[in-house]
XYZ file of C-alpha atoms in Angstrom:
295
model
C -12.678 -125.642 -13.674
C -15.325 -125.425 -11.012
C -12.824 -123.944 -8.570
C -11.645 -121.398 -11.118
C -15.252 -120.478 -11.916
C -16.035 -120.154 -8.218
C -12.974 -117.953 -7.699
C -14.001 -115.766 -10.634
C -17.557 -115.425 -9.345
C -16.259 -114.673 -5.845
C -14.007 -111.935 -7.236
C -16.955 -110.427 -9.122
C -19.098 -110.547 -6.005
C -16.347 -108.847 -4.001
C -16.031 -106.093 -6.594
C -19.791 -105.553 -6.702
C -19.933 -105.545 -2.921
C -17.150 -102.955 -2.805
C -19.062 -100.769 -5.268
C -22.255 -101.105 -3.248
C -20.449 -100.316 -0.007
C -18.561 -97.271 -1.223
C -21.070 -95.619 -3.550
C -22.514 -92.318 -2.348
C -26.018 -93.586 -3.084
C -27.985 -95.567 -0.532
C -28.364 -99.223 -1.512
C -30.559 -101.682 0.372
C -31.948 -105.125 -0.303
C -35.252 -106.480 0.977
C -36.857 -109.896 1.027
C -40.228 -110.767 -0.490
C -41.972 -109.332 2.560
C -40.077 -106.082 1.828
C -38.089 -106.231 5.057
C -34.517 -104.934 4.839
C -31.880 -107.668 4.755
C -28.830 -105.562 3.796
C -27.851 -101.907 3.464
C -24.642 -100.042 2.675
C -22.799 -97.288 4.523
C -24.345 -94.528 2.394
C -27.754 -95.629 3.677
C -26.564 -94.923 7.215
C -25.113 -91.553 6.200
C -28.233 -90.379 4.335
C -30.903 -91.699 6.709
C -29.105 -91.544 10.056
C -30.287 -95.085 10.839
C -27.717 -97.823 11.363
C -27.840 -101.008 9.343
C -28.705 -102.896 12.544
C -31.727 -100.624 13.058
C -32.851 -101.145 9.461
C -32.519 -104.952 9.318
C -35.889 -106.636 9.574
C -37.885 -103.443 9.042
C -39.413 -102.144 5.811
C -37.910 -98.933 4.381
C -41.372 -97.363 4.294
C -41.939 -98.035 7.978
C -38.539 -96.594 8.787
C -38.403 -93.529 6.525
C -41.787 -92.432 5.247
C -43.685 -89.661 7.039
C -46.983 -87.811 6.875
C -45.610 -85.609 4.062
C -44.763 -88.553 1.800
C -46.964 -88.568 -1.288
C -49.581 -91.306 -0.805
C -50.283 -91.494 -4.520
C -46.641 -92.287 -5.280
C -46.582 -94.864 -2.481
C -49.640 -96.529 -4.008
C -48.007 -96.757 -7.429
C -44.813 -98.127 -5.892
C -46.698 -100.854 -4.014
C -48.576 -101.816 -7.163
C -45.280 -102.177 -9.064
C -43.745 -104.286 -6.272
C -46.828 -106.505 -6.097
C -46.437 -107.105 -9.822
C -42.689 -107.730 -9.475
C -41.889 -104.838 -11.779
C -39.219 -102.086 -11.606
C -40.241 -98.682 -10.265
C -38.732 -95.209 -10.080
C -39.961 -92.014 -8.437
C -39.010 -89.172 -6.123
C -40.055 -89.515 -2.503
C -39.982 -87.267 0.515
C -38.533 -89.181 3.478
C -37.582 -88.269 7.046
C -34.249 -89.246 8.599
C -33.491 -90.319 12.156
C -32.948 -86.687 13.277
C -36.339 -85.589 11.931
C -34.969 -83.857 8.817
C -37.093 -84.166 5.699
C -35.135 -85.046 2.578
C -35.877 -86.027 -1.022
C -34.600 -89.157 -2.743
C -34.746 -90.426 -6.294
C -35.489 -94.107 -5.622
C -35.085 -96.916 -8.151
C -36.492 -100.341 -7.280
C -35.449 -103.489 -9.097
C -36.845 -107.001 -8.528
C -34.244 -109.667 -7.655
C -34.744 -113.127 -9.156
C -32.924 -116.415 -8.826
C -31.522 -118.490 -11.678
C -34.958 -120.001 -12.282
C -36.574 -116.558 -12.533
C -38.355 -116.773 -9.190
C -38.719 -113.487 -7.322
C -36.451 -113.382 -4.260
C -36.757 -109.799 -3.146
C -36.000 -106.244 -4.197
C -33.033 -103.881 -4.424
C -33.446 -100.154 -3.906
C -30.948 -97.483 -4.976
C -31.677 -94.068 -3.505
C -30.044 -90.796 -4.549
C -30.367 -87.847 -2.187
C -31.810 -85.042 -4.345
C -32.579 -82.573 -1.539
C -29.891 -80.069 -2.506
C -30.732 -80.357 -6.199
C -34.397 -79.710 -5.483
C -33.442 -76.710 -3.351
C -31.385 -75.321 -6.221
C -34.193 -76.051 -8.679
C -36.700 -74.275 -6.433
C -34.341 -71.289 -6.150
C -33.934 -71.192 -9.936
C -37.688 -71.385 -10.446
C -38.181 -68.567 -7.948
C -35.571 -66.438 -9.732
C -37.137 -67.223 -13.099
C -40.575 -66.249 -11.774
C -39.135 -63.026 -10.359
C -37.410 -62.221 -13.655
C -40.599 -62.951 -15.575
C -42.616 -60.702 -13.250
C -40.044 -57.934 -13.731
C -40.178 -58.339 -17.524
C -43.986 -58.231 -17.488
C -43.848 -55.058 -15.382
C -41.747 -53.233 -18.005
C -43.771 -50.695 -19.996
C -41.918 -51.507 -23.222
C -42.562 -54.667 -25.206
C -39.784 -57.191 -24.537
C -38.878 -60.307 -26.533
C -36.078 -62.866 -26.440
C -35.137 -65.158 -29.335
C -32.793 -68.129 -28.913
C -29.663 -68.719 -31.042
C -31.812 -70.641 -33.556
C -33.982 -67.530 -33.941
C -36.962 -69.122 -32.247
C -39.090 -67.273 -29.717
C -37.922 -68.008 -26.175
C -40.160 -65.621 -24.248
C -41.946 -62.303 -24.457
C -43.980 -60.202 -22.069
C -47.657 -59.312 -22.248
C -46.866 -55.850 -23.586
C -45.189 -57.439 -26.629
C -48.398 -59.313 -27.451
C -50.406 -56.124 -26.979
C -48.413 -54.197 -29.587
C -48.868 -57.029 -32.120
C -52.516 -58.081 -31.637
C -52.848 -59.267 -35.245
C -50.176 -61.944 -34.747
C -50.525 -62.477 -30.968
C -51.558 -66.112 -31.516
C -48.181 -66.771 -33.159
C -46.160 -65.510 -30.191
C -45.550 -68.879 -28.564
C -42.162 -70.357 -27.585
C -40.522 -72.195 -30.455
C -41.959 -70.106 -33.308
C -39.380 -68.877 -35.822
C -38.981 -65.107 -36.133
C -39.284 -65.230 -39.923
C -42.550 -67.177 -39.723
C -43.967 -64.677 -37.232
C -43.189 -61.584 -39.309
C -44.135 -63.195 -42.628
C -47.554 -64.349 -41.400
C -48.031 -60.981 -39.707
C -47.248 -59.236 -43.002
C -49.673 -61.518 -44.847
C -52.351 -60.514 -42.346
C -51.645 -56.831 -43.049
C -50.029 -56.072 -39.707
C -47.205 -53.903 -41.109
C -48.162 -50.986 -43.338
C -44.724 -50.918 -44.970
C -45.223 -54.510 -46.166
C -48.513 -53.975 -48.000
C -48.065 -54.881 -51.658
C -44.427 -55.962 -51.189
C -44.443 -58.746 -48.581
C -41.457 -60.774 -49.834
C -39.295 -57.696 -50.293
C -40.282 -56.329 -46.882
C -39.626 -59.664 -45.136
C -36.158 -59.819 -46.732
C -35.412 -56.286 -45.512
C -36.756 -57.071 -42.037
C -34.730 -60.282 -41.777
C -31.561 -58.452 -42.803
C -32.120 -55.821 -40.106
C -33.034 -58.541 -37.575
C -29.945 -60.660 -38.249
C -27.706 -57.576 -38.246
C -29.162 -55.591 -35.335
C -27.208 -52.359 -35.487
C -29.712 -49.622 -36.236
C -33.117 -48.723 -34.872
C -36.031 -49.704 -37.136
C -39.373 -47.882 -37.262
C -42.576 -49.859 -37.853
C -46.104 -48.683 -38.497
C -48.697 -51.291 -37.529
C -52.131 -51.828 -39.002
C -53.786 -49.944 -36.134
C -51.710 -46.827 -36.834
C -49.190 -47.149 -34.050
C -45.532 -46.365 -34.667
C -42.975 -48.633 -32.973
C -39.280 -48.124 -32.508
C -37.625 -51.564 -32.828
C -34.347 -52.033 -30.993
C -32.572 -55.397 -31.040
C -29.217 -56.545 -29.688
C -27.358 -59.846 -30.025
C -26.037 -61.415 -26.794
C -22.632 -63.173 -26.645
C -24.294 -66.608 -26.436
C -26.335 -66.001 -29.597
C -29.648 -64.994 -28.018
C -31.288 -61.853 -29.358
C -32.992 -59.323 -27.093
C -35.565 -56.993 -28.575
C -37.619 -54.017 -27.405
C -40.605 -52.413 -29.086
C -41.153 -48.835 -27.921
C -44.456 -47.198 -28.807
C -43.625 -43.696 -30.049
C -47.028 -43.020 -31.596
C -47.760 -40.027 -29.339
C -44.278 -38.654 -29.948
C -44.677 -38.950 -33.719
C -48.106 -37.326 -33.589
C -46.722 -34.494 -31.465
C -43.864 -34.086 -33.924
C -46.302 -34.009 -36.856
C -48.437 -31.458 -35.022
C -45.367 -29.343 -34.336
C -44.291 -29.607 -37.986
C -47.766 -28.594 -39.126
C -47.744 -25.654 -36.726
C -44.325 -24.652 -37.970
C -45.490 -24.854 -41.580
C -48.621 -22.860 -40.708
C -46.489 -20.235 -39.007
C -44.196 -20.020 -42.035
C -47.183 -19.781 -44.384
C -48.751 -17.097 -42.199
C -45.559 -15.064 -42.086
C -45.070 -15.450 -45.844
C -48.649 -14.374 -46.490
C -48.425 -11.388 -44.126
C -45.088 -10.434 -45.646
C -46.563 -10.545 -49.145
C -49.713 -8.690 -48.160
C -47.716 -5.980 -46.394
C -45.036 -5.666 -49.019
C -47.374 -4.301 -51.756
C -48.818 -1.319 -49.824
C -45.455 -0.606 -48.254
C -43.837 -0.397 -51.665
C -46.503 2.129 -52.704
C -45.936 4.136 -49.543
C -42.185 4.060 -50.060
C -42.652 5.120 -53.681
C -44.869 8.059 -52.715
C -42.416 8.974 -49.990
C -39.529 9.046 -52.448
C -41.645 11.061 -54.884
């Protein structure tokens, strides 16, 4: 039984050793003094240092550089001193002088009696992922700057109809409910509270009915909606549903256009009234003249 147990344990150890050797993540084991006693092939590939160069030296001595975050190093040392697990991202430097990022997980190793024997570190190279994340953040910042630079108010709602983002112009056209325009707020809650605060002239005295009409138009964005806000501005609301369920909206301030149109209509009515008055005033004496002429 002892031989069979030993064979079983040996087979397990071989399998675990094979996993440790062939994994793409760097694996190394240190003693209590935190000197490397074993490392796998991925450690050599990621760091550029051979296992022979790493044996007997601490990983920090071998890999850390002046750019490594001292605060993280302090927290890691405190966890190791306490014999506790630790995880963080570190900036290291390989044998060729290339800086690279790793997600490092440290686990204490204990014997059957629970006594601390050393530590095992598993390191995942996250350099490429961080580069992609930085590129995505840069693109997102560029897109946000472009959206903020647009003269029209822009808003984006997610498939659950919650606010994803909006530009500063959008908050400017809705000052009464600007405090509600935070990511995660439901569209219905925003318009209902805005209506309760008197933001939409069309909703005064008929809030529930107006909210129902607005929600129908919002959930079926096919036609342009006109809104008159409490400060007298007229907005053209245009919304479109994206294939993934997001909803894009624009608010275009057409107040000046509407005022110009009203002024033009008033001028046209004044012109018509003037012509009608002149026509009436001229028709009476002309009829007399025509009558005398016929006589």
